PDB file of C-alpha atoms and ligand atoms in Angstrom:
ATOM      1  CA  TYR M1380     -78.735  18.238  -5.498  1.00 34.00           C
ATOM      2  CA  ALA M1381     -80.719  20.141  -8.079  1.00 40.00           C
ATOM      3  CA  SER M1382     -77.712  21.099 -10.196  1.00 43.00           C
ATOM      4  CA  PRO M1383     -77.618  19.326 -13.528  1.00 45.00           C
ATOM      5  CA  VAL M1384     -75.015  16.775 -14.445  1.00 45.00           C
ATOM      6  CA  ILE M1385     -72.774  18.745 -16.790  1.00 44.00           C
ATOM      7  CA  GLY M1386     -70.650  15.998 -18.219  1.00 46.00           C
ATOM      8  CA  LYS M1387     -70.492  12.264 -18.529  1.00 46.00           C
ATOM      9  CA  LEU M1388     -67.432  10.196 -19.100  1.00 45.00           C
ATOM     10  CA  PRO M1389     -66.648   6.566 -18.453  1.00 42.00           C
ATOM     11  CA  VAL M1390     -63.899   6.980 -15.887  1.00 47.00           C
ATOM     12  CA  ALA M1391     -62.766   3.378 -16.149  1.00 45.00           C
ATOM     13  CA  SER M1392     -62.010   3.817 -19.825  1.00 41.00           C
ATOM     14  CA  VAL M1393     -60.502   7.269 -19.555  1.00 48.00           C
ATOM     15  CA  ASP M1394     -56.859   7.463 -20.503  1.00 52.00           C
ATOM     16  CA  THR M1395     -55.882   9.786 -17.673  1.00 60.00           C
ATOM     17  CA  GLY M1396     -52.263   8.847 -18.358  1.00 65.00           C
ATOM     18  CA  HIS M1397     -52.309  11.098 -21.408  1.00 63.00           C
ATOM     19  CA  ILE M1398     -53.412  14.138 -19.442  1.00 65.00           C
ATOM     20  CA  LEU M1399     -51.156  13.236 -16.541  1.00 71.00           C
ATOM     21  CA  LYS M1400     -48.223  13.243 -18.969  1.00 70.00           C
ATOM     22  CA  ILE M1401     -49.098  16.829 -19.888  1.00 69.00           C
ATOM     23  CA  LEU M1402     -49.506  17.683 -16.216  1.00 69.00           C
ATOM     24  CA  GLU M1403     -46.157  16.150 -15.228  1.00 70.00           C
ATOM     25  CA  PRO M1404     -44.408  19.541 -15.094  1.00 66.00           C
ATOM     26  CA  ILE M1405     -46.699  20.461 -12.209  1.00 62.00           C
ATOM     27  CA  TRP M1406     -44.985  18.100  -9.844  1.00 56.00           C
ATOM     28  CA  LYS M1407     -41.596  18.080 -11.589  1.00 62.00           C
ATOM     29  CA  ASN M1408     -41.342  21.867 -12.011  1.00 57.00           C
ATOM     30  CA  LYS M1409     -43.443  23.818  -9.577  1.00 56.00           C
ATOM     31  CA  SER M1410     -43.464  26.934 -11.727  1.00 59.00           C
ATOM     32  CA  GLU M1411     -45.983  25.448 -14.159  1.00 63.00           C
ATOM     33  CA  THR M1412     -49.545  26.520 -13.490  1.00 70.00           C
ATOM     34  CA  ALA M1413     -52.911  25.322 -14.683  1.00 69.00           C
ATOM     35  CA  SER M1414     -53.324  28.364 -16.915  1.00 71.00           C
ATOM     36  CA  ARG M1415     -50.032  27.682 -18.694  1.00 68.00           C
ATOM     37  CA  LEU M1416     -50.975  24.067 -19.281  1.00 70.00           C
ATOM     38  CA  ARG M1417     -54.593  24.785 -20.122  1.00 70.00           C
ATOM     39  CA  GLY M1418     -54.140  25.039 -23.879  1.00 66.00           C
ATOM     40  CA  ARG M1419     -52.247  21.782 -24.105  1.00 66.00           C
ATOM     41  CA  VAL M1420     -54.906  19.970 -22.105  1.00 64.00           C
ATOM     42  CA  GLU M1421     -57.736  21.578 -24.056  1.00 59.00           C
ATOM     43  CA  ASN M1422     -56.207  20.521 -27.360  1.00 57.00           C
ATOM     44  CA  THR M1423     -55.811  16.970 -26.221  1.00 55.00           C
ATOM     45  CA  ILE M1424     -58.185  14.619 -27.937  1.00 44.00           C
ATOM     46  CA  ILE M1425     -58.624  12.237 -25.092  1.00 44.00           C
ATOM     47  CA  ASN M1426     -61.196   9.629 -24.247  1.00 43.00           C
ATOM     48  CA  PHE M1427     -63.188  12.219 -22.366  1.00 46.00           C
ATOM     49  CA  MET M1428     -66.600  11.960 -23.971  1.00 44.00           C
ATOM     50  CA  ALA M1429     -68.210  15.096 -22.633  1.00 47.00           C
ATOM     51  CA  LEU M1430     -67.506  18.000 -24.926  1.00 48.00           C
ATOM     52  CA  ASP M1431     -68.581  20.443 -22.264  1.00 60.00           C
ATOM     53  CA  LEU M1432     -65.834  19.407 -19.870  1.00 71.00           C
ATOM     54  CA  THR M1433     -63.395  22.308 -19.527  1.00 76.00           C
ATOM     55  CA  ALA M1434     -59.625  21.905 -19.449  1.00 76.00           C
ATOM     56  CA  GLU M1435     -59.903  22.642 -15.718  1.00 82.00           C
ATOM     57  CA  HIS M1436     -62.309  19.720 -15.291  1.00 81.00           C
ATOM     58  CA  LYS M1437     -59.915  17.421 -17.134  1.00 80.00           C
ATOM     59  CA  MET M1438     -56.897  18.508 -15.111  1.00 83.00           C
ATOM     60  CA  LEU M1439     -58.719  18.289 -11.793  1.00 90.00           C
ATOM     61  CA  LEU M1440     -60.222  14.937 -12.682  1.00 87.00           C
ATOM     62  CA  ALA M1441     -56.944  13.410 -13.805  1.00 84.00           C
ATOM     63  CA  LEU M1442     -55.149  14.610 -10.669  1.00 88.00           C
ATOM     64  CA  ALA M1443     -57.910  13.533  -8.287  1.00 93.00           C
ATOM     65  CA  LEU M1444     -58.102  10.069  -9.877  1.00 89.00           C
ATOM     66  CA  LYS M1445     -54.331   9.720  -9.624  1.00 88.00           C
ATOM     67  CA  ALA M1446     -54.337  10.653  -5.921  1.00 92.00           C
ATOM     68  CA  GLN M1447     -57.394   8.486  -5.242  1.00 94.00           C
ATOM     69  CA  LYS M1448     -55.514   5.384  -6.396  1.00 92.00           C
ATOM     70  CA  ASN M1449     -53.011   6.035  -3.591  1.00 94.00           C
ATOM     71  CA  ALA M1450     -55.632   6.523  -0.865  1.00 97.00           C
ATOM     72  CA  HIS M1451     -54.891   4.700   2.381  1.00 98.00           C
ATOM     73  CA  ALA M1452     -58.360   3.457   3.341  1.00 98.00           C
ATOM     74  CA  PRO M1453     -57.980  -0.106   4.648  1.00 98.00           C
ATOM     75  CA  TYR M1454     -60.599   0.456   7.381  1.00 98.00           C
ATOM     76  CA  SER M1455     -63.466   1.949   5.383  1.00 98.00           C
ATOM     77  CA  ASN M1456     -62.443   0.586   1.991  1.00 98.00           C
ATOM     78  CA  PHE M1457     -63.732   3.886   0.651  1.00 98.00           C
ATOM     79  CA  LYS M1458     -61.080   5.623  -1.425  1.00 98.00           C
ATOM     80  CA  VAL M1459     -61.631   9.307  -2.201  1.00 98.00           C
ATOM     81  CA  GLY M1460     -59.618  11.768  -4.296  1.00 97.00           C
ATOM     82  CA  ALA M1461     -59.700  15.562  -4.305  1.00 97.00           C
ATOM     83  CA  ALA M1462     -58.021  18.209  -6.440  1.00 95.00           C
ATOM     84  CA  ILE M1463     -57.975  22.002  -6.201  1.00 94.00           C
ATOM     85  CA  ILE M1464     -57.233  24.897  -8.529  1.00 93.00           C
ATOM     86  CA  ASP M1465     -56.210  27.908  -6.459  1.00 90.00           C
ATOM     87  CA  GLU M1466     -56.096  31.652  -7.139  1.00 90.00           C
ATOM     88  CA  ASN M1467     -52.617  31.304  -8.629  1.00 87.00           C
ATOM     89  CA  ALA M1468     -53.852  28.618 -11.039  1.00 85.00           C
ATOM     90  CA  GLN M1469     -51.790  26.061  -9.157  1.00 87.00           C
ATOM     91  CA  LEU M1470     -53.129  22.526  -8.842  1.00 88.00           C
ATOM     92  CA  HIS M1471     -53.116  20.429  -5.680  1.00 91.00           C
ATOM     93  CA  ALA M1472     -54.411  16.924  -5.085  1.00 92.00           C
ATOM     94  CA  SER M1473     -54.725  14.455  -2.254  1.00 95.00           C
ATOM     95  CA  CYS M1474     -56.580  11.394  -1.019  1.00 97.00           C
ATOM     96  CA  ASN M1475     -58.004  10.195   2.274  1.00 98.00           C
ATOM     97  CA  VAL M1476     -55.490   8.806   4.757  1.00 98.00           C
ATOM     98  CA  GLU M1477     -56.877   6.579   7.500  1.00 98.00           C
ATOM     99  CA  ASN M1478     -55.245   4.966  10.514  1.00 98.00           C
ATOM    100  CA  ALA M1479     -56.125   2.354  13.136  1.00 98.00           C
ATOM    101  CA  ALA M1480     -57.655   5.012  15.400  1.00 98.00           C
ATOM    102  CA  TYR M1481     -60.633   5.494  13.095  1.00 97.00           C
ATOM    103  CA  PRO M1482     -61.714   9.052  13.964  1.00 96.00           C
ATOM    104  CA  LEU M1483     -58.216  10.371  13.319  1.00 97.00           C
ATOM    105  CA  GLY M1484     -58.306   9.632   9.615  1.00 98.00           C
ATOM    106  CA  GLN M1485     -58.054  12.562   7.221  1.00 98.00           C
ATOM    107  CA  CYS M1486     -60.372  13.260   4.299  1.00 98.00           C
ATOM    108  CA  ALA M1487     -59.094  13.793   0.767  1.00 98.00           C
ATOM    109  CA  GLU M1488     -60.299  17.411   0.758  1.00 98.00           C
ATOM    110  CA  ALA M1489     -58.299  18.232   3.903  1.00 98.00           C
ATOM    111  CA  GLY M1490     -55.106  16.899   2.339  1.00 97.00           C
ATOM    112  CA  ALA M1491     -55.613  18.947  -0.831  1.00 96.00           C
ATOM    113  CA  ILE M1492     -56.265  22.069   1.262  1.00 97.00           C
ATOM    114  CA  SER M1493     -53.072  21.450   3.267  1.00 95.00           C
ATOM    115  CA  ALA M1494     -51.074  21.140   0.044  1.00 93.00           C
ATOM    116  CA  MET M1495     -52.560  24.425  -1.201  1.00 92.00           C
ATOM    117  CA  ILE M1496     -51.767  26.266   2.028  1.00 95.00           C
ATOM    118  CA  ALA M1497     -48.239  24.838   2.193  1.00 92.00           C
ATOM    119  CA  SER M1498     -47.645  26.124  -1.348  1.00 87.00           C
ATOM    120  CA  GLY M1499     -48.517  29.658  -0.277  1.00 91.00           C
ATOM    121  CA  SER M1500     -51.972  30.013  -1.840  1.00 93.00           C
ATOM    122  CA  LYS M1501     -55.112  30.977   0.046  1.00 97.00           C
ATOM    123  CA  LYS M1502     -58.146  30.669  -2.221  1.00 97.00           C
ATOM    124  CA  ILE M1503     -59.960  27.609  -3.556  1.00 97.00           C
ATOM    125  CA  LYS M1504     -61.297  28.543  -6.985  1.00 95.00           C
ATOM    126  CA  GLN M1505     -62.468  25.023  -7.863  1.00 95.00           C
ATOM    127  CA  ILE M1506     -62.353  21.713  -6.022  1.00 97.00           C
ATOM    128  CA  LEU M1507     -63.188  18.340  -7.548  1.00 96.00           C
ATOM    129  CA  ILE M1508     -63.950  15.221  -5.501  1.00 97.00           C
ATOM    130  CA  THR M1509     -63.882  11.730  -6.997  1.00 95.00           C
ATOM    131  CA  SER M1510     -66.091   9.132  -5.338  1.00 95.00           C
ATOM    132  CA  PRO M1511     -65.120   5.443  -5.313  1.00 95.00           C
ATOM    133  CA  ASN M1512     -68.479   4.309  -6.713  1.00 93.00           C
ATOM    134  CA  ASP M1513     -71.421   5.462  -8.802  1.00 87.00           C
ATOM    135  CA  GLU M1514     -72.781   7.862  -6.198  1.00 92.00           C
ATOM    136  CA  PHE M1515     -71.588  11.421  -5.814  1.00 93.00           C
ATOM    137  CA  CYS M1516     -69.407  11.983  -2.743  1.00 97.00           C
ATOM    138  CA  PRO M1517     -70.175  15.486  -1.489  1.00 97.00           C
ATOM    139  CA  PRO M1518     -67.771  16.682   1.205  1.00 98.00           C
ATOM    140  CA  CYS M1519     -68.605  15.815   4.818  1.00 98.00           C
ATOM    141  CA  GLY M1520     -69.714  18.526   7.231  1.00 97.00           C
ATOM    142  CA  GLY M1521     -66.239  18.954   8.673  1.00 97.00           C
ATOM    143  CA  CYS M1522     -64.711  19.377   5.220  1.00 98.00           C
ATOM    144  CA  ARG M1523     -67.366  21.935   4.270  1.00 98.00           C
ATOM    145  CA  GLN M1524     -66.140  24.085   7.147  1.00 98.00           C
ATOM    146  CA  LYS M1525     -62.528  23.525   6.068  1.00 98.00           C
ATOM    147  CA  ILE M1526     -63.365  24.513   2.492  1.00 98.00           C
ATOM    148  CA  ALA M1527     -65.361  27.534   3.752  1.00 98.00           C
ATOM    149  CA  GLU M1528     -62.193  28.939   5.317  1.00 98.00           C
ATOM    150  CA  PHE M1529     -60.655  29.315   1.840  1.00 98.00           C
ATOM    151  CA  ALA M1530     -63.707  29.684  -0.409  1.00 98.00           C
ATOM    152  CA  ASP M1531     -65.496  32.711  -1.794  1.00 96.00           C
ATOM    153  CA  LYS M1532     -68.890  33.234  -3.398  1.00 95.00           C
ATOM    154  CA  GLN M1533     -67.569  31.977  -6.745  1.00 95.00           C
ATOM    155  CA  THR M1534     -65.942  28.771  -5.495  1.00 97.00           C
ATOM    156  CA  GLU M1535     -67.143  25.747  -7.447  1.00 95.00           C
ATOM    157  CA  VAL M1536     -67.340  22.167  -6.218  1.00 96.00           C
ATOM    158  CA  HIS M1537     -67.250  19.450  -8.899  1.00 94.00           C
ATOM    159  CA  LEU M1538     -68.472  15.995  -7.904  1.00 94.00           C
ATOM    160  CA  ALA M1539     -67.309  13.067 -10.052  1.00 90.00           C
ATOM    161  CA  THR M1540     -68.329   9.411  -9.905  1.00 86.00           C
ATOM    162  CA  GLN M1541     -66.617   6.310 -11.243  1.00 81.00           C
ATOM    163  CA  SER M1542     -69.416   5.785 -13.751  1.00 74.00           C
ATOM    164  CA  GLY M1543     -68.603   9.132 -15.229  1.00 71.00           C
ATOM    165  CA  ASN M1544     -71.067  11.670 -13.954  1.00 79.00           C
ATOM    166  CA  ILE M1545     -69.733  15.077 -13.074  1.00 82.00           C
ATOM    167  CA  LYS M1546     -71.844  17.777 -11.545  1.00 87.00           C
ATOM    168  CA  THR M1547     -70.943  21.221 -10.375  1.00 89.00           C
ATOM    169  CA  VAL M1548     -72.401  23.096  -7.445  1.00 92.00           C
ATOM    170  CA  LYS M1549     -71.533  26.465  -5.965  1.00 95.00           C
ATOM    171  CA  PHE M1550     -69.859  25.977  -2.600  1.00 97.00           C
ATOM    172  CA  THR M1551     -72.446  28.318  -1.051  1.00 96.00           C
ATOM    173  CA  GLU M1552     -75.107  25.730  -1.972  1.00 94.00           C
ATOM    174  CA  LEU M1553     -73.269  23.142   0.115  1.00 96.00           C
ATOM    175  CA  LEU M1554     -72.833  25.332   3.180  1.00 96.00           C
ATOM    176  CA  PRO M1555     -75.418  28.085   3.397  1.00 95.00           C
ATOM    177  CA  LEU M1556     -75.349  30.261   6.515  1.00 93.00           C
ATOM    178  CA  ALA M1557     -71.719  29.282   7.112  1.00 93.00           C
ATOM    179  CA  PHE M1558     -70.093  30.167  10.415  1.00 93.00           C
TER     180      PHE M1558
HETATM  181  N1  THU H2298     -64.001  10.756   2.994  1.00 63.72           N
HETATM  182  C1  THU H2298     -63.299  11.680   2.270  1.00 63.72           C
HETATM  183  O1  THU H2298     -62.079  11.579   2.138  1.00 63.72           O
HETATM  184  N2  THU H2298     -63.985  12.694   1.717  1.00 63.72           N
HETATM  185  C2  THU H2298     -65.343  12.840   1.752  1.00 63.72           C
HETATM  186  O2  THU H2298     -65.883  13.790   1.198  1.00 63.72           O
HETATM  187  C3  THU H2298     -66.158  11.870   2.481  1.00 63.72           C
HETATM  188  C4  THU H2298     -65.417  10.809   3.218  1.00 63.72           C
HETATM  189  C5  THU H2298     -63.273   9.613   3.589  1.00 63.72           C
HETATM  190  C6  THU H2298     -63.185   9.600   5.063  1.00 63.72           C
HETATM  191  C7  THU H2298     -62.937   8.138   5.312  1.00 63.72           C
HETATM  192  O3  THU H2298     -61.556   7.850   5.155  1.00 63.72           O
HETATM  193  C8  THU H2298     -63.684   7.432   4.213  1.00 63.72           C
HETATM  194  O4  THU H2298     -63.913   8.422   3.216  1.00 63.72           O
HETATM  195  C9  THU H2298     -65.002   6.826   4.654  1.00 63.72           C
HETATM  196  O5  THU H2298     -65.801   7.730   5.271  1.00 63.72           O
END
């Protein structure tokens, strides 16, 4: 990917708990949206090193990391997290969920999309994917098609690694000439 790395933060040392505390109303009280929580997240002096990380990055990252910890990936040992901000500024997160019939496992992105659709939203404004290692984990081909269903020309995909690199690409860069 040609896109520059826009932020760097040592994920292992990040106190996501602090941001998750601010984000708690999202899963305790569904009426809270990312835009209403934005200011509180932005004003949080947290261990995030990269000054150019937006509040949206921080929220998506904290949620994806939280979901990633719960991934059920005993077959691949490859835990992935994904988080979405939709057109209503609602946040959704999920992780990969595998089972003994290997091909039937579900990717983290698919789970986050399902949560978004079940909540009544239709548009992925931003999606962030946390890899389990120091490499970026761009969505698989199948997930690109799933994202395409709910993306537009502005949709951004943020890729985050455990060593703290985050880079942003336009979804159209990931799936040109989409069906
Ligand atoms: N996986 C995801 O959840 N998202 C991706 O973008 C790539 C791969 C999952 C599928 C499987 O459970 C594991 O990672 C190994 O491929």
